[in-house]
CSV table of C-alpha atoms and ligand atoms in Angstrom, one decimal:
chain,number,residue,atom,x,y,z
A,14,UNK,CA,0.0,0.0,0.0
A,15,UNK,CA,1.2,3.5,-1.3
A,16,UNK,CA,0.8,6.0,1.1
A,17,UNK,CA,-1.0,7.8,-1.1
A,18,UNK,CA,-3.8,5.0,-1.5
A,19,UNK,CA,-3.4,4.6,3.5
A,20,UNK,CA,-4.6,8.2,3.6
A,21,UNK,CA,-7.7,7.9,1.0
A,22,UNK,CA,-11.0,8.0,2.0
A,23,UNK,CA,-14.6,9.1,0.6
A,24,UNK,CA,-16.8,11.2,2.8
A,25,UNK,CA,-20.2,12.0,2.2
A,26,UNK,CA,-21.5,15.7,2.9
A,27,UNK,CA,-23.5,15.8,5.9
A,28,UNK,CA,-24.2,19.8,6.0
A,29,UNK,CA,-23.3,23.0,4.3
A,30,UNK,CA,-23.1,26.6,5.7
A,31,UNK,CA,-23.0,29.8,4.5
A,32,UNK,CA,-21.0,31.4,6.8
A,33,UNK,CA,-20.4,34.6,4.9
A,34,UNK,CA,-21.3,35.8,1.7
A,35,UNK,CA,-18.2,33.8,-0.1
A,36,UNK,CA,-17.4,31.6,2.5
A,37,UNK,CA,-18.7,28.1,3.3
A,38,UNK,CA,-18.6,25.7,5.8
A,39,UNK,CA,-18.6,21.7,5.0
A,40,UNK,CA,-19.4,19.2,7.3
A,41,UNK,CA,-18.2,15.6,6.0
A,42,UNK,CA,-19.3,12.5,8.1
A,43,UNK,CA,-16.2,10.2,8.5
A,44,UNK,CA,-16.4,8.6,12.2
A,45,UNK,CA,-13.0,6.5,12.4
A,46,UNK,CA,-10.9,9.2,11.5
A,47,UNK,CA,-12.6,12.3,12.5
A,48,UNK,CA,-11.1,11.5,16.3
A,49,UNK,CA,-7.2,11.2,14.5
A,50,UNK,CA,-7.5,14.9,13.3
A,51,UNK,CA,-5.0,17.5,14.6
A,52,UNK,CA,-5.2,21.4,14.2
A,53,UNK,CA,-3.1,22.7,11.5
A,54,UNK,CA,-3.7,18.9,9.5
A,55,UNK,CA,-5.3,18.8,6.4
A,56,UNK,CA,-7.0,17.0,4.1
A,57,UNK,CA,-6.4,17.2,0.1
A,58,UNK,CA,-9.7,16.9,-1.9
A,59,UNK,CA,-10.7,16.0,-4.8
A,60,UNK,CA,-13.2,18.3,-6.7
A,61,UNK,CA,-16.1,15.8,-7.2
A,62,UNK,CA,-18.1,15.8,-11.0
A,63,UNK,CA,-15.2,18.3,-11.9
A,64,UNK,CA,-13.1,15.8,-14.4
A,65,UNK,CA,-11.0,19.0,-15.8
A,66,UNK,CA,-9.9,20.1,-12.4
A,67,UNK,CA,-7.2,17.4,-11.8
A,68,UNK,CA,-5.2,18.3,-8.8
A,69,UNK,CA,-6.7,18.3,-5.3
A,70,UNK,CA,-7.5,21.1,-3.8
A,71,UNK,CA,-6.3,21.4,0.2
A,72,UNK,CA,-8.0,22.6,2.8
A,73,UNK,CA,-6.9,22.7,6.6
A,74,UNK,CA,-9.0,21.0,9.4
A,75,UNK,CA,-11.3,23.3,10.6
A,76,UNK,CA,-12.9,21.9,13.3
A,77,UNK,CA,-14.6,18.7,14.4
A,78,UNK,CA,-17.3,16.8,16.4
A,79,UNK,CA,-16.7,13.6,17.4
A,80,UNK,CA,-20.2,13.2,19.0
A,81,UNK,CA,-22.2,13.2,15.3
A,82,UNK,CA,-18.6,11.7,13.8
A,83,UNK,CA,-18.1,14.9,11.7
A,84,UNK,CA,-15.2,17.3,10.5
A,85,UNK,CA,-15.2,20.9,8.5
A,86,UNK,CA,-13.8,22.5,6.3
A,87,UNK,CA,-14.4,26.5,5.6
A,88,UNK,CA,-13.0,28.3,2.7
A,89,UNK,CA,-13.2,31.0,0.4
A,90,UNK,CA,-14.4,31.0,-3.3
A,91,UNK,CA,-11.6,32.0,-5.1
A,92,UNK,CA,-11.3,29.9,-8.6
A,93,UNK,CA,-13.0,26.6,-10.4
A,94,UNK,CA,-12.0,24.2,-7.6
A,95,UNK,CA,-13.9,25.9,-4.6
A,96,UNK,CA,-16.8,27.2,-6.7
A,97,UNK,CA,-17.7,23.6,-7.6
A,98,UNK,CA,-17.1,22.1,-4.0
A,99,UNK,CA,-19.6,25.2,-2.9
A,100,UNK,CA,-22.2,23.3,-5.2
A,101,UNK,CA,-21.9,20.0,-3.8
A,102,UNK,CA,-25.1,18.5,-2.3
A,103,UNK,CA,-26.1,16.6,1.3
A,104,UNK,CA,-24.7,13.2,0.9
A,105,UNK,CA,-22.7,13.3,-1.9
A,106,UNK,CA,-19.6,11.7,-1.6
A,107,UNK,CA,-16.0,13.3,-1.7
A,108,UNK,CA,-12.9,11.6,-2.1
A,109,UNK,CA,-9.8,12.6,0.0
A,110,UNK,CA,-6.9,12.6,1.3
A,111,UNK,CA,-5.9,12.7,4.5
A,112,UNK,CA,-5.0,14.0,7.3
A,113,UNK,CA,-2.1,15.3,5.9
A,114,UNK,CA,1.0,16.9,7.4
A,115,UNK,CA,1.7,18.6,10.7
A,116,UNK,CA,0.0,19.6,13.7
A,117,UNK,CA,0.1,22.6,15.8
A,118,UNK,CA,2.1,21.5,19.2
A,119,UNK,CA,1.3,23.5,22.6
A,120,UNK,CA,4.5,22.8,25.2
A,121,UNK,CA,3.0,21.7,28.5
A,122,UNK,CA,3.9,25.2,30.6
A,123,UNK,CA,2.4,27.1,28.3
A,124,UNK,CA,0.5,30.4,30.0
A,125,UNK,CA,-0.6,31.9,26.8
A,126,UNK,CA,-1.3,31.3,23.2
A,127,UNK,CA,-1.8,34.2,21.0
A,128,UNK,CA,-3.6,33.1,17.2
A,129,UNK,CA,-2.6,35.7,14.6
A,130,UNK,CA,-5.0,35.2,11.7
A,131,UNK,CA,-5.5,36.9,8.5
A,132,UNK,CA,-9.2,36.1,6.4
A,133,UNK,CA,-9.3,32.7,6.0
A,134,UNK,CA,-6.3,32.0,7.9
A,135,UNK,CA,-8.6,31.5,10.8
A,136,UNK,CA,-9.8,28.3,9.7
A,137,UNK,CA,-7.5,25.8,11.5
A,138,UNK,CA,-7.9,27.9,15.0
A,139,UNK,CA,-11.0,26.6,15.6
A,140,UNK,CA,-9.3,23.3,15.9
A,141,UNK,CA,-6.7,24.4,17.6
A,142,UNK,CA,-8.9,26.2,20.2
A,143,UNK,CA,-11.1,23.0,21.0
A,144,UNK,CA,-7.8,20.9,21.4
A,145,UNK,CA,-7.2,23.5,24.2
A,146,UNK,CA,-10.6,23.9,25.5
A,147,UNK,CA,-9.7,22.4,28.4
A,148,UNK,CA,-6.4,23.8,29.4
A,149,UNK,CA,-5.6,26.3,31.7
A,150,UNK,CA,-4.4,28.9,29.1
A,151,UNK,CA,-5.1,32.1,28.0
A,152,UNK,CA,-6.1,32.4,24.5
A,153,UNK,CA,-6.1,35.7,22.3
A,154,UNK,CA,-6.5,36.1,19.0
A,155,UNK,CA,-5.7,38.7,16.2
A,156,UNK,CA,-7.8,38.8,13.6
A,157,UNK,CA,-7.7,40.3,10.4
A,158,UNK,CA,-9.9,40.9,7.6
A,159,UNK,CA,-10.9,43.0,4.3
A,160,UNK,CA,-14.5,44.3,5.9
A,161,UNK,CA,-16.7,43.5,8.9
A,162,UNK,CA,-18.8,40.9,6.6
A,163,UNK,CA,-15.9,38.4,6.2
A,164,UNK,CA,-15.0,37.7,9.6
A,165,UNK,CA,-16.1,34.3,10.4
A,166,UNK,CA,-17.3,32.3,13.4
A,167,UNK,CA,-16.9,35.4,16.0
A,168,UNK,CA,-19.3,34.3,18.6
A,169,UNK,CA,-17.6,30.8,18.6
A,170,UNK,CA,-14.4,31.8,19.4
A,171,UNK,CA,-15.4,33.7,22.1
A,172,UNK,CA,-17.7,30.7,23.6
A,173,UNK,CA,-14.3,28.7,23.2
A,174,UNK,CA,-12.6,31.2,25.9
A,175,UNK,CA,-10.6,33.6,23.3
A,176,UNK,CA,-10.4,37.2,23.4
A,177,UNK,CA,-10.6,38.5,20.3
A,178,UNK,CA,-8.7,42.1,18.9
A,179,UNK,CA,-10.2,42.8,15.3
A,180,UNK,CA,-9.4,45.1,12.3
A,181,UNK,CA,-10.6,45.7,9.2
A,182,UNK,CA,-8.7,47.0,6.3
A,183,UNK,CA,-12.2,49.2,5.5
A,184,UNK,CA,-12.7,50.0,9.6
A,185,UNK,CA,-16.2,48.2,9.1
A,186,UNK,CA,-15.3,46.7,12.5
A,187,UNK,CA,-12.7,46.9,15.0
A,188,UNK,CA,-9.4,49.2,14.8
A,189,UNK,CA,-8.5,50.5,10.8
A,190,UNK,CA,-5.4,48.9,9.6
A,191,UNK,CA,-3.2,45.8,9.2
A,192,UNK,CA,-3.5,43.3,12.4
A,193,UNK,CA,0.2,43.4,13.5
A,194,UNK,CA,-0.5,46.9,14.7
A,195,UNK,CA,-2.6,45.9,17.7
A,196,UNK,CA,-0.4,43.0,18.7
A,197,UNK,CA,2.6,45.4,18.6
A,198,UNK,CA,0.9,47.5,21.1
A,199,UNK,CA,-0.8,43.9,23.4
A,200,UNK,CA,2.9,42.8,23.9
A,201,UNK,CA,4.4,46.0,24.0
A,202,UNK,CA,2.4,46.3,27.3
A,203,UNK,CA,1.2,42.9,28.2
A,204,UNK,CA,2.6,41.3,31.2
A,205,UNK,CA,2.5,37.7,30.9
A,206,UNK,CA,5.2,37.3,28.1
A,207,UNK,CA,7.2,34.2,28.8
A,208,UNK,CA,5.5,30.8,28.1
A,209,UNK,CA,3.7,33.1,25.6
A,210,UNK,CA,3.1,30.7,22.1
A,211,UNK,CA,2.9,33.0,18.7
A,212,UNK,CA,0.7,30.9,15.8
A,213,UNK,CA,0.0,32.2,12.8
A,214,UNK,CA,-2.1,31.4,9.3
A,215,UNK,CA,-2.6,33.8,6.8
A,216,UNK,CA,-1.3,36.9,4.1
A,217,UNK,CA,2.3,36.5,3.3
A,218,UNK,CA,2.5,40.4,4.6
A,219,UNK,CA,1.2,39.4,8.1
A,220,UNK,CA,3.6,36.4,8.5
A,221,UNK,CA,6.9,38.6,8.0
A,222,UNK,CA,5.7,40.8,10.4
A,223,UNK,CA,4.7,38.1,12.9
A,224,UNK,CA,8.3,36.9,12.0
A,225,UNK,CA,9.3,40.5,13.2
A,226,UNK,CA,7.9,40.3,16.1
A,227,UNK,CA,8.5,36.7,17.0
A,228,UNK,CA,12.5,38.3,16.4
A,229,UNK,CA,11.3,41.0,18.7
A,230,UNK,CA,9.7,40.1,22.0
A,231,UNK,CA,12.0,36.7,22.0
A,232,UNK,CA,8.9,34.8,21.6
A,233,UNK,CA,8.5,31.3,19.6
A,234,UNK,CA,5.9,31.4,16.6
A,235,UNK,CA,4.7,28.8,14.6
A,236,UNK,CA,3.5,30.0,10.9
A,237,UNK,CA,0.9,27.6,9.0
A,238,UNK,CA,1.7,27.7,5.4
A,239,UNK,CA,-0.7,27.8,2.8
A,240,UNK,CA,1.7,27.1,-0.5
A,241,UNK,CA,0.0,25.9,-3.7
A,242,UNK,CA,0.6,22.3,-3.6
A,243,UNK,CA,-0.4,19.1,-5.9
A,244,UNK,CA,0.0,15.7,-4.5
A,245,UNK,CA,-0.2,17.0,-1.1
A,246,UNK,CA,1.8,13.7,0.2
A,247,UNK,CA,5.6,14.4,-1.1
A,248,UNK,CA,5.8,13.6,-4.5
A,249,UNK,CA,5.4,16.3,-6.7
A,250,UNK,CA,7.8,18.7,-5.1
A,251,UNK,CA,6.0,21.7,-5.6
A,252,UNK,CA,5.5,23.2,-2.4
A,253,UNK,CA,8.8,23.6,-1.3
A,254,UNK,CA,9.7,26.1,1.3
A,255,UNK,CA,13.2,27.5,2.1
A,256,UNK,CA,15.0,26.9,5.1
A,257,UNK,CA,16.4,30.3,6.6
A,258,UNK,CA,20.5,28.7,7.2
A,259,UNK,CA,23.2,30.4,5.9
A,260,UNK,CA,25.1,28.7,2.9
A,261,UNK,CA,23.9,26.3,0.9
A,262,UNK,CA,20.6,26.3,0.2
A,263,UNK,CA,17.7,23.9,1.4
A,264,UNK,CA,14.6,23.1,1.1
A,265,UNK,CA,11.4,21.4,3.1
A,266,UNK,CA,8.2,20.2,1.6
A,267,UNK,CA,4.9,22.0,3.5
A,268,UNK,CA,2.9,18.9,2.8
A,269,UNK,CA,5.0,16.4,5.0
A,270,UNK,CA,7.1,18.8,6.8
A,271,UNK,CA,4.7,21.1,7.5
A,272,UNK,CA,2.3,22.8,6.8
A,273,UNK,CA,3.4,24.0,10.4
A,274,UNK,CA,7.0,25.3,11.0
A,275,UNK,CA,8.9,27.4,13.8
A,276,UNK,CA,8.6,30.9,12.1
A,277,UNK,CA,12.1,31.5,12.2
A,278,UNK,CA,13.4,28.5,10.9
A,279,UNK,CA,12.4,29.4,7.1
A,280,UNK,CA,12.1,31.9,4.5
A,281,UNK,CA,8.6,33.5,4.0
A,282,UNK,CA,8.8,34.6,0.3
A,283,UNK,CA,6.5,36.9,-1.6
B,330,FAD,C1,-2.2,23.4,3.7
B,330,FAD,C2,-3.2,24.3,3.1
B,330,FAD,C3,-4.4,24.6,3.8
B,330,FAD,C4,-5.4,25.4,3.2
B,330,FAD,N1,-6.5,25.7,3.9
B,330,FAD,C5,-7.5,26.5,3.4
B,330,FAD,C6,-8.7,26.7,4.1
B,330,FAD,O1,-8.9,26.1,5.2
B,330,FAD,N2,-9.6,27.5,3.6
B,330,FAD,C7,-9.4,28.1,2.3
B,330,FAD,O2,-10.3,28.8,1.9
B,330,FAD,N3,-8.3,27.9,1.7
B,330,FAD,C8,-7.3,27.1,2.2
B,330,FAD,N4,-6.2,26.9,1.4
B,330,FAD,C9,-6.0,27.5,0.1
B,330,FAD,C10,-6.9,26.7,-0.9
B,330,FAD,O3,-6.3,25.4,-1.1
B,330,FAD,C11,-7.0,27.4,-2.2
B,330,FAD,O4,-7.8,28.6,-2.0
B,330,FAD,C12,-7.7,26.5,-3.2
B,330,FAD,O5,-6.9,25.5,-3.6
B,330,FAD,C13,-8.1,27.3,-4.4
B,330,FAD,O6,-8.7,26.4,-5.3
B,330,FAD,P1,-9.6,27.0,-6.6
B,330,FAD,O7,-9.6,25.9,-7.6
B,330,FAD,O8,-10.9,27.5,-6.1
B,330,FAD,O9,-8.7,28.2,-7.1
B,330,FAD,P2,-7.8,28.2,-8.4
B,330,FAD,O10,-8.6,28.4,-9.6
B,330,FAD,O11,-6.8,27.1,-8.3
B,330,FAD,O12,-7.0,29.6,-8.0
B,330,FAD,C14,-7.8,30.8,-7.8
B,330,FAD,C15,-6.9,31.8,-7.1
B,330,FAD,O13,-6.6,31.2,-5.8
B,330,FAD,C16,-5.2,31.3,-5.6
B,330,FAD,N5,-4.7,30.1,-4.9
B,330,FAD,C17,-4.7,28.8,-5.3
B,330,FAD,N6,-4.2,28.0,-4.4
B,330,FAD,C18,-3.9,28.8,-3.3
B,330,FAD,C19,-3.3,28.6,-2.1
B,330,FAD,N7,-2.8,27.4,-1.7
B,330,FAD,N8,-3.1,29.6,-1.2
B,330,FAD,C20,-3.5,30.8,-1.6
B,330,FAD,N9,-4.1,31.1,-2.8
B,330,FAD,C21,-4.2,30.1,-3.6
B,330,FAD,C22,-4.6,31.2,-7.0
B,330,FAD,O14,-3.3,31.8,-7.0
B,330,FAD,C23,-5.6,32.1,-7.8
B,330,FAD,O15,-5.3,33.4,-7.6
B,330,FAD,C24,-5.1,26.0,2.0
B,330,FAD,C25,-4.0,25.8,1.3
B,330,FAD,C26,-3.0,24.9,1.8
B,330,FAD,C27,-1.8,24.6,1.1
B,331,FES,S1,2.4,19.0,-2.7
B,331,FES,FE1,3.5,17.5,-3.8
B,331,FES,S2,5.4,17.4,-2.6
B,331,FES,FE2,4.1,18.8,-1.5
C-alpha cells in the first residue's frame, strides 16, 4: 500500500453553511478518522463531477465533532475548484486525502497562546482552540480581515474562551489597519510574556511581520503555510519552502514537513 492509497477516503456531505457571503462551511461525516484529526492537519480533496480540475484542492482542518462523527472545512471561493465544492449536495460523496501533514504542538507550561489570523487564515484555529478547550491557558487572537462581513465564526471563538482584537482594512469593525498593529501595542504592554506561544495562518505580509515580532519580544511562533501544492503527500515537489540557514541552500516540503514550521526556521517569500 502506497501512502497515497493509506490516507484515502470518501466522505459523504452531511451539512453546508453559508458562513459569509463567499465563505462556506462543509461538514463531512467520516467517524473513524474524525477523532485522528490534529489542528493545522489537512486534508487534500478531490473536486467531485469536476473531471477537468485534476489536482486536489487542500483545505486545513477546521474543526470537528466527534459526537455526530463529523469534520469541517471553511473556505473562500476563489477559482474553479472551490466554486464547484460550494455546489456539492447533502450526501454526496467526496474523495480525500488525508490528514495530511503537521499539527500545531502546545509545550506543557504554556501560559498563553496568541492566534494571529489573517481572512481565511482563521480556519485551522478553531481546531486548535477545542484541542485547548480544556487547558488552563489564555487564549487571544488577532484577527484580520478586508471588511466586517468576512470575519467568520466570532461568537464561537469567544464561547471557546478567546479574546478576540479585530481590524478591518475598510474600519467596518474593530481598529483600521493591518493586524500586527494591535499585537505590537498587546505585547508591547502585556505582562504575561514568557510561556507566551505566537501561531499564525494567513497573508504572506502578516507572516513577516509576525516573523518581526516573534525576532522582537524573543517569543517562539509557529506560521501555518498555505503554499500551492499538488500531491499533497511528497511527491510532486511543488510546495517547497526555504530553510532560513546560511550557505547552501535547502529546502522542506509544507505537505510532510509542514504545513506547520517554527517561524524562524524558514524563509517567507513573496
Ligand atoms: C495546507 C493548506 C491549507 C489550506 N487551507 C485552506 C482553508 O482552510 N480554507 C481556504 O479557503 N483555503 C485554504 N487553502 C487554500 C486553498 O487550497 C485554495 O484557495 C484553493 O486550492 C483554491 O482552489 P480553486 O480551484 O478555487 O482556485 P484556483 O482556480 O486554483 O485559483 C484561484 C486563485 O486562488 C489562488 N490560490 C490557489 N491556491 C492557493 C493557495 N494554496 N493559497 C492561496 N491562494 C491560492 C490562485 O493563485 C488564484 O489566484 C489552503 C492551502 C493549503 C496549502
Ligand atoms: S504538494 Fe507535492 S510534494 Fe508537497
Amino acid at each position: 500500500m502506497n501512502q497515497n492509497s493509506k490516507k484515502m477516503f470518501v466522505a459523504p456531505l452531511y451539512s453546508k453553511q453559508k458562513v459569509t457571503k463567499s465563505v462556506y462551511r462543509l461538514d463531512f461525516y467520516e467517524p473513524d478518522l474524525t477523532p485522528l484529526f490534529r489542528a493545522g492537519q489537512f486534508v487534500n480533496v478531490s473536486i467531485p463531477r469536476c473531471k477537468e480540475i485534476v489536482w486536489r484542492r487542500p483545505f486545513s482542518i477546521h474543526r470537528v465533532n466527534s459526537d455526530k462523527g463529523c469534520f469541517s472545512v471553511l473556505f473562500d471561493i476563489v477559482g474553479r475548484g472551490t466554486l464547484a465544492l460550494k455546489n456539492i449536495q447533502k450526501g454526496d460523496k467526496v474523495n480525500m486525502l488525508g490528514p495530511l501533514g503537521n499539527s500545531f504542538e502546545c509545550p506543557d507550561d504554556t501560559e498563553q497562546v496568541i492566534l494571529i489570523a489573517g481572512g481565511l487564515g482563521i480556519a485551522p484555529f478553531y481546531l486548535f482552540l477545542q484541542q485547548l478547550e480544556h487547558r488552563d491557558i489564555k487564549k487571544t487572537i488577532f484577527y484580520g480581515a478586508a471588511s466586517a462581513e468576512r470575519f467568520c465564526c466570532l461568537n464561537e471563538f469567544e464561547q471557546l474562551d478567546a479574546t478576540l482584537y479585530l481590524t478591518t482594512d475598510d474600519g467596518s469593525e474593530g481598529e483600521s489597519g493591518l493586524i500586527t498593529e494591535p499585537l505590537w501595542r498587546y505585547l508591547e504592554t502585556a505582562e504575561l510574556k514568557r510561556k507566551t506561544v505566537l501561531y499564525t495562518c494567513g497573508p504572506t505580509l502578516m507572516l513577516k511581520e509576525v516573523q518581526k515580532i516573534s525576532k522582537q519580544f524573543k517569543l517562539p511562533a509557529f506560521v501555518s503555510v498555505e503554499n500551492v501544492m499538488a500531491c499533497g503527500f511528497g511527491a510532486c515537489m511543488g510546495c517547497a519552502v526555504p530553510l532560513d540557514q546560511p550557505g547552501e541552500k535547502r529546502y522542506l516540503l509544507a505537505c510532510t514537513d509542514g504545513p506547520v514550521f517554527p517561524i524562524n526556521e524558514i524563509v517567507i517569500d513573496g
